[in-house]
Structures are given as C-alpha cells and as structure tokens.
Short mmCIF file of C-alpha atoms in Angstrom, two decimals:
data_model
loop_
_atom_site.label_atom_id
_atom_site.label_comp_id
_atom_site.label_asym_id
_atom_site.label_seq_id
_atom_site.Cartn_x
_atom_site.Cartn_y
_atom_site.Cartn_z
CA MET A 1 87.95 104.38 121.17
CA ALA A 2 88.53 104.97 117.51
CA ALA A 3 87.05 102.67 114.94
CA ARG A 4 89.44 100.43 113.12
CA THR A 5 89.11 100.30 109.37
CA ILE A 6 88.90 96.77 108.10
CA PRO A 7 90.68 96.35 104.75
CA SER A 8 88.43 95.23 101.99
CA ARG A 9 88.89 91.73 100.72
CA PRO A 10 90.21 91.29 97.23
CA ARG A 11 87.61 90.42 94.64
CA ARG A 12 87.36 86.91 93.43
CA GLY A 13 88.89 86.24 90.07
CA ARG A 14 91.75 88.74 90.54
CA LEU A 15 95.14 87.17 89.88
CA SER A 16 98.31 88.00 91.70
CA LEU A 17 101.29 89.61 89.98
CA ARG A 18 103.13 86.32 90.29
CA ALA A 19 100.37 84.45 88.50
CA LYS A 20 100.07 87.15 85.80
CA LEU A 21 103.81 87.05 85.07
CA THR A 22 103.89 83.25 84.95
CA GLY A 23 100.75 83.18 82.79
CA SER A 24 102.22 85.76 80.40
CA VAL A 25 105.37 83.66 79.97
CA VAL A 26 103.32 80.51 79.33
CA VAL A 27 101.03 82.25 76.83
CA LEU A 28 103.93 83.89 74.98
CA LEU A 29 105.82 80.59 74.76
CA THR A 30 102.66 78.80 73.62
CA VAL A 31 102.11 81.30 70.85
CA VAL A 32 105.80 81.04 69.77
CA CYS A 33 105.61 77.23 69.76
CA LEU A 34 102.37 77.41 67.79
CA ILE A 35 103.90 79.73 65.21
CA ILE A 36 107.02 77.52 64.93
CA GLY A 37 104.85 74.39 64.54
CA VAL A 38 102.64 75.86 61.86
CA VAL A 39 105.55 77.30 59.88
CA SER A 40 107.51 74.02 60.22
CA GLU A 41 104.54 71.97 59.02
CA PHE A 42 103.97 74.34 56.11
CA ALA A 43 107.63 74.32 55.08
CA LEU A 44 107.85 70.56 55.38
CA ASP A 45 104.64 70.16 53.31
CA VAL A 46 106.08 72.34 50.57
CA PHE A 47 109.40 70.42 50.62
CA LEU A 48 107.81 66.97 50.53
CA THR A 49 105.31 68.05 47.87
CA ARG A 50 108.19 69.31 45.73
CA GLN A 51 109.96 65.96 46.17
CA ILE A 52 106.91 63.95 45.21
CA ASP A 53 106.37 66.22 42.22
CA GLN A 54 109.89 65.32 41.03
CA GLN A 55 109.18 61.66 41.60
CA LEU A 56 105.83 62.05 39.78
CA SER A 57 107.51 63.67 36.79
CA ALA A 58 110.02 60.79 36.51
CA ALA A 59 107.23 58.20 36.95
CA ALA A 60 105.07 59.94 34.34
CA ASN A 61 107.94 59.88 31.83
CA ARG A 62 108.51 56.18 32.43
CA SER A 63 104.80 55.54 31.92
CA LEU A 64 104.90 57.57 28.73
CA VAL A 65 107.83 55.61 27.38
CA PHE A 66 106.18 52.35 28.35
CA ALA A 67 102.91 53.40 26.72
CA SER A 68 104.73 54.35 23.51
CA ASN A 69 106.43 50.95 23.36
CA VAL A 70 103.38 48.84 24.05
CA ARG A 71 101.21 50.79 21.56
CA PRO A 72 101.45 49.27 18.00
CA PRO A 73 102.52 51.72 15.29
CA ASP A 74 99.36 51.12 13.23
CA GLY A 75 97.17 52.13 16.10
CA GLY A 76 95.74 48.68 16.66
CA PRO A 77 94.96 47.19 19.98
CA PRO A 78 97.79 46.80 22.46
CA PRO A 79 99.43 43.42 23.01
CA GLU A 80 97.98 40.92 25.42
CA SER A 81 100.71 41.45 28.08
CA LEU A 82 98.68 44.12 29.94
CA GLY A 83 99.93 42.83 33.30
CA GLN A 84 103.39 44.27 32.65
CA HIS A 85 104.50 47.45 34.36
CA PRO A 86 107.02 50.15 33.52
CA LEU A 87 110.42 49.46 35.04
CA GLY A 88 111.29 51.59 38.07
CA GLN A 89 107.75 52.36 39.19
CA ASN A 90 107.13 52.37 42.93
CA VAL A 91 104.32 50.45 44.64
CA GLY A 92 101.12 52.46 44.94
CA THR A 93 101.65 54.14 41.54
CA VAL A 94 98.53 54.47 39.42
CA SER A 95 99.09 54.81 35.65
CA ALA A 96 96.64 54.41 32.84
CA THR A 97 96.61 55.17 29.10
CA PHE A 98 93.43 56.55 27.60
CA SER A 99 92.42 57.01 24.01
CA GLY A 100 89.65 59.48 24.19
CA ARG A 101 87.36 58.20 26.89
CA ARG A 102 88.48 54.57 26.50
CA LEU A 103 91.02 52.85 28.68
CA VAL A 104 93.81 51.56 26.51
CA HIS A 105 96.27 50.28 29.07
CA ASP A 106 96.26 50.07 32.91
CA ASP A 107 99.65 49.51 34.54
CA SER A 108 98.75 50.60 38.11
CA ILE A 109 100.53 48.97 41.05
CA SER A 110 98.90 48.29 44.37
CA GLU A 111 100.57 49.22 47.63
CA HIS A 112 101.46 45.55 48.02
CA GLY A 113 103.27 45.41 44.64
CA GLY A 114 100.55 43.52 42.73
CA ARG A 115 98.41 44.67 39.80
CA LEU A 116 95.77 47.29 40.66
CA GLU A 117 92.63 47.41 38.53
CA LEU A 118 91.11 50.86 38.47
CA SER A 119 87.34 51.16 38.84
CA THR A 120 85.15 53.09 36.49
CA ASP A 121 84.94 55.98 38.93
CA GLN A 122 88.67 56.04 39.40
CA GLN A 123 89.16 56.03 35.61
CA ALA A 124 86.74 58.90 35.24
CA LEU A 125 88.60 60.87 37.94
CA MET A 126 91.89 60.32 36.15
CA LEU A 127 90.33 61.47 32.89
CA SER A 128 89.40 64.73 34.59
CA VAL A 129 93.11 65.70 35.00
CA ARG A 130 94.14 68.44 32.59
CA THR A 131 96.72 67.40 30.05
CA ASP A 132 99.20 70.20 30.83
CA GLY A 133 102.08 68.30 32.23
CA GLU A 134 101.59 69.84 35.67
CA PRO A 135 100.91 67.91 38.89
CA HIS A 136 97.37 68.04 40.32
CA THR A 137 96.02 66.75 43.61
CA LEU A 138 92.86 64.65 43.53
CA SER A 139 91.31 62.35 46.08
CA PHE A 140 90.18 58.76 45.36
CA ASP A 141 87.49 57.58 47.73
CA ASP A 142 89.19 54.30 48.53
CA LEU A 143 92.81 55.08 47.64
CA GLY A 144 93.13 58.48 49.33
CA GLU A 145 94.79 61.55 47.93
CA TYR A 146 97.03 61.30 44.86
CA ARG A 147 99.33 63.63 42.97
CA LEU A 148 98.39 63.18 39.29
CA MET A 149 100.02 64.31 36.03
CA ALA A 150 98.62 63.76 32.47
CA LEU A 151 100.98 63.57 29.43
CA ARG A 152 100.07 63.11 25.75
CA VAL A 153 101.75 60.20 23.89
CA PRO A 154 103.83 61.68 21.00
CA GLY A 155 102.30 61.07 17.58
CA THR A 156 98.94 59.87 18.96
CA SER A 157 95.88 61.19 20.72
CA ASP A 158 96.44 58.95 23.68
CA VAL A 159 96.92 60.41 27.15
CA VAL A 160 98.96 58.78 29.90
CA VAL A 161 97.81 59.70 33.42
CA THR A 162 100.24 58.86 36.25
CA GLY A 163 99.78 59.38 39.98
CA LEU A 164 101.67 58.90 43.20
CA PRO A 165 100.01 58.54 46.63
CA MET A 166 100.13 61.46 49.09
CA LYS A 167 99.79 59.09 52.03
CA PRO A 168 103.52 59.04 52.83
CA ILE A 169 103.59 62.81 52.88
CA ASN A 170 100.44 63.02 55.05
CA ASP A 171 101.82 60.42 57.45
CA THR A 172 105.08 62.27 57.69
CA LEU A 173 103.36 65.60 58.36
CA LEU A 174 101.16 63.94 61.01
CA THR A 175 104.11 62.31 62.71
CA VAL A 176 106.18 65.50 62.65
CA GLY A 177 103.11 67.43 63.91
CA LEU A 178 102.66 65.07 66.83
CA ILE A 179 106.35 65.24 67.70
CA LEU A 180 106.29 69.08 67.55
CA PHE A 181 103.16 69.15 69.70
CA GLY A 182 104.63 66.83 72.28
CA VAL A 183 107.92 68.72 72.41
CA ALA A 184 106.07 72.04 72.59
CA ALA A 185 103.71 70.85 75.37
CA ALA A 186 106.65 69.51 77.39
CA GLY A 187 108.50 72.73 76.83
CA VAL A 188 105.54 74.89 77.82
CA LEU A 189 104.95 72.79 80.93
CA GLY A 190 108.59 72.93 81.94
CA ALA A 191 108.70 76.66 81.22
CA ALA A 192 105.60 77.15 83.39
CA VAL A 193 107.25 75.30 86.32
CA LEU A 194 110.64 76.98 85.93
CA GLY A 195 108.97 80.29 85.18
CA ALA A 196 106.89 80.12 88.36
CA PHE A 197 110.01 79.35 90.34
CA ALA A 198 111.96 82.16 88.67
CA VAL A 199 109.14 84.65 89.15
CA ARG A 200 108.70 83.66 92.80
CA ARG A 201 112.42 84.05 93.37
CA THR A 202 112.48 87.36 91.55
CA LEU A 203 109.60 88.78 93.50
CA ARG A 204 110.91 87.82 96.93
CA PRO A 205 112.20 91.34 97.52
CA LEU A 206 108.73 92.68 96.71
CA ASP A 207 107.24 90.21 99.21
CA ARG A 208 109.61 91.53 101.84
CA VAL A 209 108.62 95.13 101.01
CA ALA A 210 104.90 94.11 101.29
CA ALA A 211 105.60 92.33 104.59
CA THR A 212 107.19 95.52 105.94
CA ALA A 213 104.16 97.52 104.86
CA GLY A 214 101.89 94.91 106.47
CA ARG A 215 103.70 95.15 109.79
CA VAL A 216 103.39 98.94 109.71
CA SER A 217 99.66 98.71 108.97
CA GLU A 218 99.20 96.58 112.15
CA LEU A 219 100.70 99.23 114.41
CA PRO A 220 98.30 101.43 116.46
CA LEU A 221 99.16 104.73 114.83
CA ASP A 222 95.99 106.57 115.83
CA ARG A 223 97.13 107.77 119.28
CA GLY A 224 99.90 107.76 121.80
CA GLN A 225 103.62 107.63 121.27
CA VAL A 226 104.54 105.36 118.37
CA ALA A 227 108.10 104.14 117.81
CA LEU A 228 107.95 103.64 114.05
CA SER A 229 111.25 101.83 113.67
CA ILE A 230 110.15 99.33 110.99
CA ARG A 231 112.00 99.77 107.70
CA VAL A 232 112.58 97.86 104.49
CA PRO A 233 115.92 95.96 104.63
CA GLU A 234 118.81 97.78 103.03
CA GLY A 235 119.30 94.92 100.51
CA ASP A 236 115.80 95.65 99.08
CA THR A 237 116.39 99.40 98.59
CA ASP A 238 118.78 99.30 95.63
CA PRO A 239 117.70 102.27 93.38
CA ARG A 240 118.99 100.41 90.28
CA THR A 241 116.06 97.94 90.47
CA GLU A 242 112.33 98.66 90.36
CA VAL A 243 111.68 96.81 93.68
CA GLY A 244 114.58 98.70 95.24
CA GLN A 245 113.01 102.00 94.18
CA VAL A 246 109.70 100.96 95.77
CA GLY A 247 111.55 99.91 99.01
CA SER A 248 113.53 103.14 99.10
CA ALA A 249 110.41 105.21 98.59
CA LEU A 250 108.60 103.26 101.33
CA ASN A 251 111.48 103.88 103.76
CA LEU A 252 111.40 107.61 102.90
CA MET A 253 107.66 107.70 103.46
CA LEU A 254 107.97 105.84 106.78
CA GLY A 255 110.59 108.35 107.90
CA HIS A 256 108.21 111.25 107.13
CA VAL A 257 105.37 109.39 108.88
CA ALA A 258 107.55 108.82 111.97
CA GLN A 259 108.37 112.55 112.09
CA ALA A 260 104.69 113.44 111.72
CA LEU A 261 103.72 110.96 114.48
CA GLU A 262 106.36 112.38 116.78
CA ALA A 263 105.17 115.91 116.11
CA ARG A 264 101.55 114.80 116.68
CA HIS A 265 102.48 113.11 119.96
CA ASP A 266 104.32 116.20 121.16
CA SER A 267 101.27 118.31 120.23
CA GLU A 268 99.01 115.94 122.13
CA ILE A 269 101.23 116.13 125.17
CA ARG A 270 101.21 119.92 125.10
CA ALA A 271 97.44 119.97 124.61
CA ARG A 272 96.83 117.56 127.50
CA GLN A 273 99.22 119.46 129.72
CA PHE A 274 97.43 122.66 128.85
CA VAL A 275 94.03 121.08 129.64
CA ALA A 276 95.36 119.67 132.92
CA ASP A 277 96.93 123.02 133.96
CA ALA A 278 93.86 125.02 132.88
CA SER A 279 91.54 122.67 134.72
CA HIS A 280 93.64 122.78 137.81
CA GLU A 281 93.77 126.55 137.75
CA LEU A 282 90.01 126.82 137.22
CA ARG A 283 89.22 124.85 140.33
CA THR A 284 90.15 127.75 142.64
CA PRO A 285 88.03 130.50 141.03
CA LEU A 286 85.11 128.04 140.59
CA ALA A 287 85.26 127.16 144.22
CA ALA A 288 85.20 130.85 145.07
CA ILE A 289 82.29 131.49 142.73
CA ARG A 290 80.34 128.62 144.25
CA GLY A 291 81.07 129.82 147.79
CA TYR A 292 80.00 133.38 147.11
CA ALA A 293 76.93 132.17 145.23
CA GLU A 294 75.91 129.96 148.13
CA LEU A 295 76.54 132.84 150.56
CA ALA A 296 74.41 135.15 148.48
CA ALA A 297 71.67 132.54 148.25
CA ARG A 298 71.27 132.64 151.97
CA GLY A 299 70.11 136.22 151.72
CA SER A 300 67.84 135.70 148.72
CA ALA A 301 64.91 136.96 150.67
CA LEU A 302 66.57 140.36 151.08
CA VAL A 303 67.18 140.92 147.33
CA PRO A 304 64.79 141.39 144.39
CA PRO A 305 63.48 138.24 142.78
CA ASP A 306 65.42 138.75 139.50
CA VAL A 307 68.68 139.07 141.45
CA ALA A 308 67.91 135.94 143.44
CA HIS A 309 67.18 134.08 140.21
CA SER A 310 70.49 135.24 138.74
CA MET A 311 72.41 134.11 141.83
CA ASP A 312 70.68 130.76 141.64
CA ARG A 313 71.73 130.36 138.01
CA ILE A 314 75.29 131.35 138.83
CA GLN A 315 75.41 128.69 141.49
CA SER A 316 73.96 125.94 139.27
CA GLU A 317 76.28 126.79 136.37
CA SER A 318 79.28 126.87 138.65
CA VAL A 319 78.36 123.37 139.78
CA ARG A 320 78.16 122.20 136.15
CA MET A 321 81.50 123.84 135.33
CA THR A 322 83.08 122.28 138.38
CA ALA A 323 81.93 118.84 137.18
CA LEU A 324 83.34 119.52 133.69
CA VAL A 325 86.70 120.59 135.20
CA GLU A 326 86.80 117.46 137.36
CA ASP A 327 86.16 115.34 134.28
CA LEU A 328 88.94 117.00 132.36
CA LEU A 329 91.30 116.53 135.26
CA LEU A 330 90.42 112.87 135.49
CA LEU A 331 91.09 112.39 131.79
CA ALA A 332 94.42 114.20 132.16
CA ARG A 333 95.42 111.90 134.98
CA LEU A 334 94.43 108.81 133.01
CA ASP A 335 96.31 110.10 129.97
CA ALA A 336 99.35 110.62 132.08
CA GLY A 337 99.18 106.96 133.19
CA ARG A 338 98.79 107.71 136.90
CA PRO A 339 97.94 104.51 138.81
CA LEU A 340 94.51 104.23 140.39
CA ASP A 341 93.83 103.05 143.95
CA ALA A 342 92.63 99.47 143.58
CA ARG A 343 91.04 96.89 145.82
CA ASP A 344 88.65 94.01 145.62
CA VAL A 345 85.43 95.18 144.09
CA ASP A 346 82.20 93.28 144.19
CA LEU A 347 80.99 94.13 140.72
CA THR A 348 77.57 92.55 141.43
CA ARG A 349 76.85 94.98 144.22
CA LEU A 350 78.28 97.86 142.25
CA VAL A 351 76.06 97.19 139.26
CA ALA A 352 72.94 96.87 141.50
CA ASP A 353 73.70 100.19 143.23
CA ALA A 354 74.30 101.94 139.87
CA VAL A 355 70.99 100.68 138.48
CA GLY A 356 69.23 101.75 141.69
CA ASP A 357 70.64 105.28 141.33
CA ALA A 358 69.61 105.38 137.69
CA ARG A 359 66.07 104.30 138.55
CA VAL A 360 65.76 107.21 140.92
CA ALA A 361 67.27 109.67 138.39
CA GLY A 362 65.13 108.41 135.50
CA PRO A 363 61.72 107.29 136.73
CA GLY A 364 60.30 107.61 133.24
CA HIS A 365 62.44 104.72 131.97
CA ARG A 366 62.02 100.99 132.64
CA TRP A 367 65.18 99.68 134.34
CA LEU A 368 65.83 95.89 134.33
CA LEU A 369 68.72 94.13 136.06
CA GLU A 370 70.17 90.70 135.34
CA LEU A 371 72.82 89.39 137.77
CA PRO A 372 74.51 85.99 138.11
CA PRO A 373 73.83 83.80 141.16
CA ASP A 374 77.34 84.14 142.45
CA PRO A 375 79.24 87.41 143.09
CA VAL A 376 81.71 88.57 140.47
CA LEU A 377 84.84 90.12 141.91
CA VAL A 378 87.32 92.29 140.05
CA PHE A 379 90.39 94.16 141.16
CA GLY A 380 90.05 97.88 140.55
CA ASP A 381 89.16 101.34 141.67
CA VAL A 382 85.62 101.20 143.02
CA GLN A 383 84.92 104.92 142.54
CA ARG A 384 86.09 104.89 138.90
CA LEU A 385 84.26 101.71 138.08
CA HIS A 386 81.08 103.14 139.62
CA GLN A 387 81.65 106.23 137.41
CA VAL A 388 81.83 103.98 134.33
CA LEU A 389 78.52 102.35 135.14
CA ALA A 390 76.92 105.70 136.03
CA ASN A 391 78.08 107.25 132.76
CA LEU A 392 76.69 104.34 130.71
CA LEU A 393 73.33 104.47 132.45
CA ALA A 394 73.20 108.24 132.24
CA ASN A 395 73.94 108.01 128.56
CA ALA A 396 71.03 105.59 128.09
CA ARG A 397 68.72 107.84 130.16
CA THR A 398 69.73 111.08 128.44
CA HIS A 399 69.64 109.90 124.85
CA THR A 400 66.44 107.87 124.89
CA PRO A 401 62.81 108.94 125.31
CA PRO A 402 60.73 108.08 128.43
CA GLY A 403 59.35 104.59 128.40
CA THR A 404 62.58 103.13 126.99
CA THR A 405 63.63 99.80 128.52
CA VAL A 406 67.25 99.71 129.73
CA VAL A 407 68.66 96.26 130.61
CA THR A 408 71.87 96.04 132.64
CA ALA A 409 73.38 92.55 132.75
CA LEU A 410 76.45 91.14 134.46
CA ALA A 411 78.02 87.81 133.50
CA ARG A 412 81.32 86.03 133.71
CA SER A 413 82.76 84.80 130.41
CA ALA A 414 84.60 81.54 129.88
CA ASP A 415 87.92 83.28 129.34
CA GLY A 416 87.93 84.79 132.86
CA HIS A 417 86.42 88.24 132.22
CA ALA A 418 83.57 90.03 133.89
CA VAL A 419 81.17 91.36 131.20
CA VAL A 420 78.76 94.21 131.90
CA THR A 421 76.27 95.13 129.20
CA VAL A 422 73.87 98.08 129.13
CA THR A 423 71.25 97.63 126.42
CA ASP A 424 68.37 99.90 125.51
CA ASP A 425 65.61 99.73 122.91
CA GLY A 426 65.83 103.43 122.00
CA PRO A 427 66.27 104.98 118.56
CA GLY A 428 69.96 104.02 118.35
CA ILE A 429 73.18 105.89 117.60
CA ALA A 430 73.66 107.54 114.22
CA PRO A 431 75.98 105.39 111.99
CA ASP A 432 78.34 108.32 111.40
CA LEU A 433 78.68 108.93 115.16
CA LEU A 434 79.13 105.31 116.26
CA PRO A 435 82.86 105.03 115.33
CA ASP A 436 83.59 108.15 117.41
CA VAL A 437 81.26 107.49 120.28
CA PHE A 438 84.21 107.11 122.76
CA GLU A 439 85.96 110.23 121.55
CA ARG A 440 86.01 113.32 123.66
CA PHE A 441 83.18 115.83 123.19
CA ALA A 442 81.35 113.44 120.85
CA ARG A 443 77.59 114.09 121.02
CA GLY A 444 74.59 112.47 119.52
CA ASP A 445 72.23 114.24 117.18
CA SER A 446 68.88 115.64 118.11
CA SER A 447 66.96 112.52 117.09
CA ARG A 448 68.61 110.55 119.89
CA SER A 449 68.92 113.26 122.54
CA ARG A 450 66.01 114.92 124.28
CA HIS A 451 68.00 116.92 126.75
CA ALA A 452 70.78 119.44 126.22
CA GLY A 453 73.74 120.13 128.39
CA SER A 454 75.83 117.00 127.76
CA THR A 455 79.57 117.72 127.79
CA GLY A 456 80.48 114.75 125.54
CA LEU A 457 83.04 113.47 128.05
CA GLY A 458 81.08 110.62 129.65
CA MET A 459 81.90 107.93 127.17
CA ALA A 460 85.50 109.10 126.85
CA ILE A 461 85.93 108.82 130.64
CA ALA A 462 84.31 105.38 130.63
CA SER A 463 86.70 104.20 127.91
CA ALA A 464 89.75 105.64 129.64
CA VAL A 465 88.88 104.14 132.97
CA VAL A 466 88.17 100.67 131.44
CA VAL A 467 91.46 100.80 129.54
CA ALA A 468 93.26 101.78 132.74
CA HIS A 469 91.81 98.59 134.29
CA HIS A 470 93.17 96.56 131.34
CA GLY A 471 89.72 95.95 129.98
CA SER A 472 87.80 96.90 126.83
CA ILE A 473 84.59 98.66 125.99
CA GLU A 474 82.57 98.30 122.76
CA ALA A 475 79.41 99.86 121.36
CA HIS A 476 76.93 98.30 118.94
CA SER A 477 73.89 100.06 117.77
CA ARG A 478 70.97 99.84 115.31
CA PRO A 479 67.53 101.28 115.42
CA GLY A 480 65.71 99.70 118.37
CA ARG A 481 68.81 98.28 120.04
CA THR A 482 71.94 99.91 121.44
CA GLU A 483 74.42 97.94 123.51
CA PHE A 484 77.56 98.98 125.42
CA ALA A 485 79.68 96.07 126.59
CA VAL A 486 82.47 96.37 129.21
CA ARG A 487 84.98 93.54 129.69
CA LEU A 488 87.13 93.54 132.83
CA PRO A 489 89.68 90.91 133.86
CA VAL A 490 88.90 88.97 136.99
CA ALA A 491 91.91 88.89 139.34
CA VAL A 492 93.03 85.84 141.30
CA PRO A 493 92.15 86.56 144.96
CA ALA A 494 95.51 85.28 146.23
CA GLN A 495 97.53 87.71 144.11
CA ARG A 496 97.01 91.38 145.03
CA VAL A 497 98.62 94.61 143.96
CA HIS A 498 98.13 97.97 145.69
CA ARG A 499 97.69 100.11 142.59
CA LEU A 500 96.58 99.57 139.02
CA GLY A 501 99.18 100.52 136.51
CA THR A 502 102.13 99.20 138.48
CA THR A 503 101.39 95.52 138.01
CA ARG A 504 98.77 94.02 135.74
CA PRO A 505 96.25 91.82 137.57
CA GLN A 506 96.58 88.10 136.99
CA LEU A 507 93.63 86.64 135.16
CA ASP A 508 91.61 83.79 136.56
CA THR A 509 91.18 81.46 133.66
CA ALA A 510 89.75 78.63 135.70
CA SER A 511 86.21 79.49 134.76
#
C-alpha cells in the first residue's frame, strides 16, 4: 500500500491572486486620488492667494488714499474723526498708519463691521512688515493668519500697513479638502467592491482550471488502470487569453499523462502475466527436484556425509523456492481479480489459532491475546485470512529480538468493522521504509531484522488479501511501538454470497 502524499498547507499571511489584484487596484486608485487631492489643494491655494493679493492691493491703495486725506499738510496731528474708515474696505480688514514707531491712525474693521483696536503686539507685528509693496503672510495670535502689505505715504515718512484675513481661504481649502477626501473614500470603496466582483468574474476560468487539476489530483494514479478522462472545458482553452493558454497546456499535459499511465498499465499487465506464467512453469520442475531430493534422502546412509548434506540443502531450498512460487502465484491471482472462496469465518477463533501457532514458532517472544467476549464473524476466505494473520505475526517474530512482547487484539468498531491489531514493542520500522512496507520485496534494515531469508512478499500478500476482502490495512511505527491494523467489514448473516469479488458483502452497521 503506497503512502499518500499530503499536500502542505499554505502559510498564514499569504494572499490569494484575487486579493492581490483587488488590493493592487485599491492601492493604485488611492494613490491617484491622493495625488489629485494634493494637486487640487495646491492649485486652489495658489488661485485663492492670488485673488486675495489682488484684493489686498486694492485695499492697501484705498487705505493709502485715506491716510493721505486725513493727514494734515503741515504734518500736525490727524483730525479727531479717527473712527472713520476708508470707503470700500471689507470687514476683517486691518489697516494702520505709522509714523516711525508711532501709530498715527488705526482704521481696522472687525469681522462684525465695527471698529477694531489693535493691541500693542499686533501693532508691533504690523510694523515688522517690509515696506516693499509686496504681500506677506503673518499670523496674529488672536486674529489668525493675515496677508499684509506696507506702502509709504507719498511726501511723508508715514507707512500704511493693510491686511486681509486668510481665514476665508483656509476655510475654503478645508472644505474642499474634506469634499475631495469624502469623494475619494467613496470612490475607493466602490472601486474595491466593484473591483473584487470584476476580478472574481475574470478569474472564474482560472478557478475552473484549478478545479480540474484538483479532481485529477484526487484520482488514484499510483497503480491499476486509470481512465484519465478529465479535461479543462473547451471554453477555457482559448489560446488568445492567458487563462486559456494555461488550460490548453494542462489538457496537453493530461493527455501525455494518460498515455503514460496506459503504457505503465500495459507494462504492469505484461510483468504480472510473466510472473504468473513463470511461477506456474516453475512448479513442475520444483516438484521434481523436491521429489528426487526426498528420494535421495532415504538413502542418505549409503552416501558420504558431504553428499547427504548437499541433498538435504537441496531439499530445504526447494521447499523455500516452492513457497516463494506459491506466494507469487497468489499475488498474480489477486492482481487478476479472481474471486476467493468465501464463507462465514469466526475471526475470534482464527486469531486465537494464529497466535497459538506463533507462540510455538517463536518461544523467545512474549505473545499476548486480547479478544472480545462475543465472537466476531466476517465473510471471507478462511485460508487467506489465516495467511494474513500468520504473515503479520511472522513479521513481528522475524523483525524483533527475543523477549519482545507482541499483542494481538480483536475488536468490533462502531461502524461495523472487525479490527485486528498486531502490536510489538520492538525497535520499529525505519521511517524511509514505512511508506513502502506493503510493497512487494520490501525488506527491513539490519537493525530491525535478526534473521535472513525473508522474501519481502508477506506484507504485500497481506495487503492484497485484505483489499480483496474489501478491507484496509495500515502500519504505524516508532521506536518501541509498531502496530499493524486490519479492518474487515462484518457481513449481515442473512445475506450470503458464494464468492468474494462477485458481490460485495453487506455491512452490518447496527453495532
């Protein structure tokens, strides 16, 4: 029974192709939206700043004209009407006329339209603006950011500083930024949903190709005749698409695999037929050799001792070869699917007899037997089932040292199967041999075996006989514990068949 390779599980954290494609679309769209938002905000900031600079220039000229009119020609103090403001100034405009470091006139307007008196710190900040006729941005602690421009009054040393608030621009930029963010977030979320749907729909052909490969991977391709008729649907093999190229290549590969499997099966049939024919042909000469050897052994007293010893060896080896030929013939018959003679078999008695025979053959081992209180009946070939038990016990005896404890247990499982286990506490089976333990001519290494002469067919025969009875056999081993488990279906007594292989026994699932 060949070992089945279990596919390794995917590592955690790995994303599927569908998730990667959807994530790539979302990330790309997010970056594009971010770039668009930043560029839009920057362009809007430049545009609005240019507009406020134009407004600031007009407001500064109005303040300059107003300062020139309210300033007496002789340079005396300004008139008492300091509460007046230049015509056309907007609310929130700050404007002050300075003569050196002294405030000459303050015509600032609060955001509510009233008169705004500048504090000493605010006046000092306005005095720090360069008198170059260019707009500058400064921040008042309580008024916020302002765009300021300083102009010199013609014919005097006075300086008029005018400023417009940046709050409308900042509010506009914030509002537009929030709108852009909301629209971009909604767009990215919608693109993620639609992108996932589009990617899933686009990758459906690839899913069908993967499903085809999965169905092929579940087929038992290791032995026997395999009808590999599974193919990728024709609609998924269009060479103009990438998925179609994969599907077409997979179909081509499956065709080659099918041809290889057919050739392998034909080769197996020829090899088995050759083994069967050769074994059958060897039976006659081996019988003649054994007969002549036994005849010669009767006159061993009349021949020299070395000749008598040689004849004895010829007889013993012919017996061993006959057993090997019989094993090969049995395997050939089982491979050919020939039905076995079947009847009711008391597996409890069969197990007890097999353990009793093993105790006589291996007195150096400790043989233990565990049987259920009620008999366990199966429907099968009593001779072949006895051979299975004998092979398992002989395997435990041959490949473990004296003093090893071998426990043979029989039980009936809840799913209606008879379970026979043979467990020993020997050195165990080598890990590299365990997957092939039921293959033909598989032998253990020298650390497990103390005796030579094993043909390597015992476990293969046991597996073939159990499979012919619609059962299963497994082996588990580690140092200090080796267990062979045989599961056989329990037949309903009222339903009988004359031969195994023609009709499968009905399982008794009552227990």
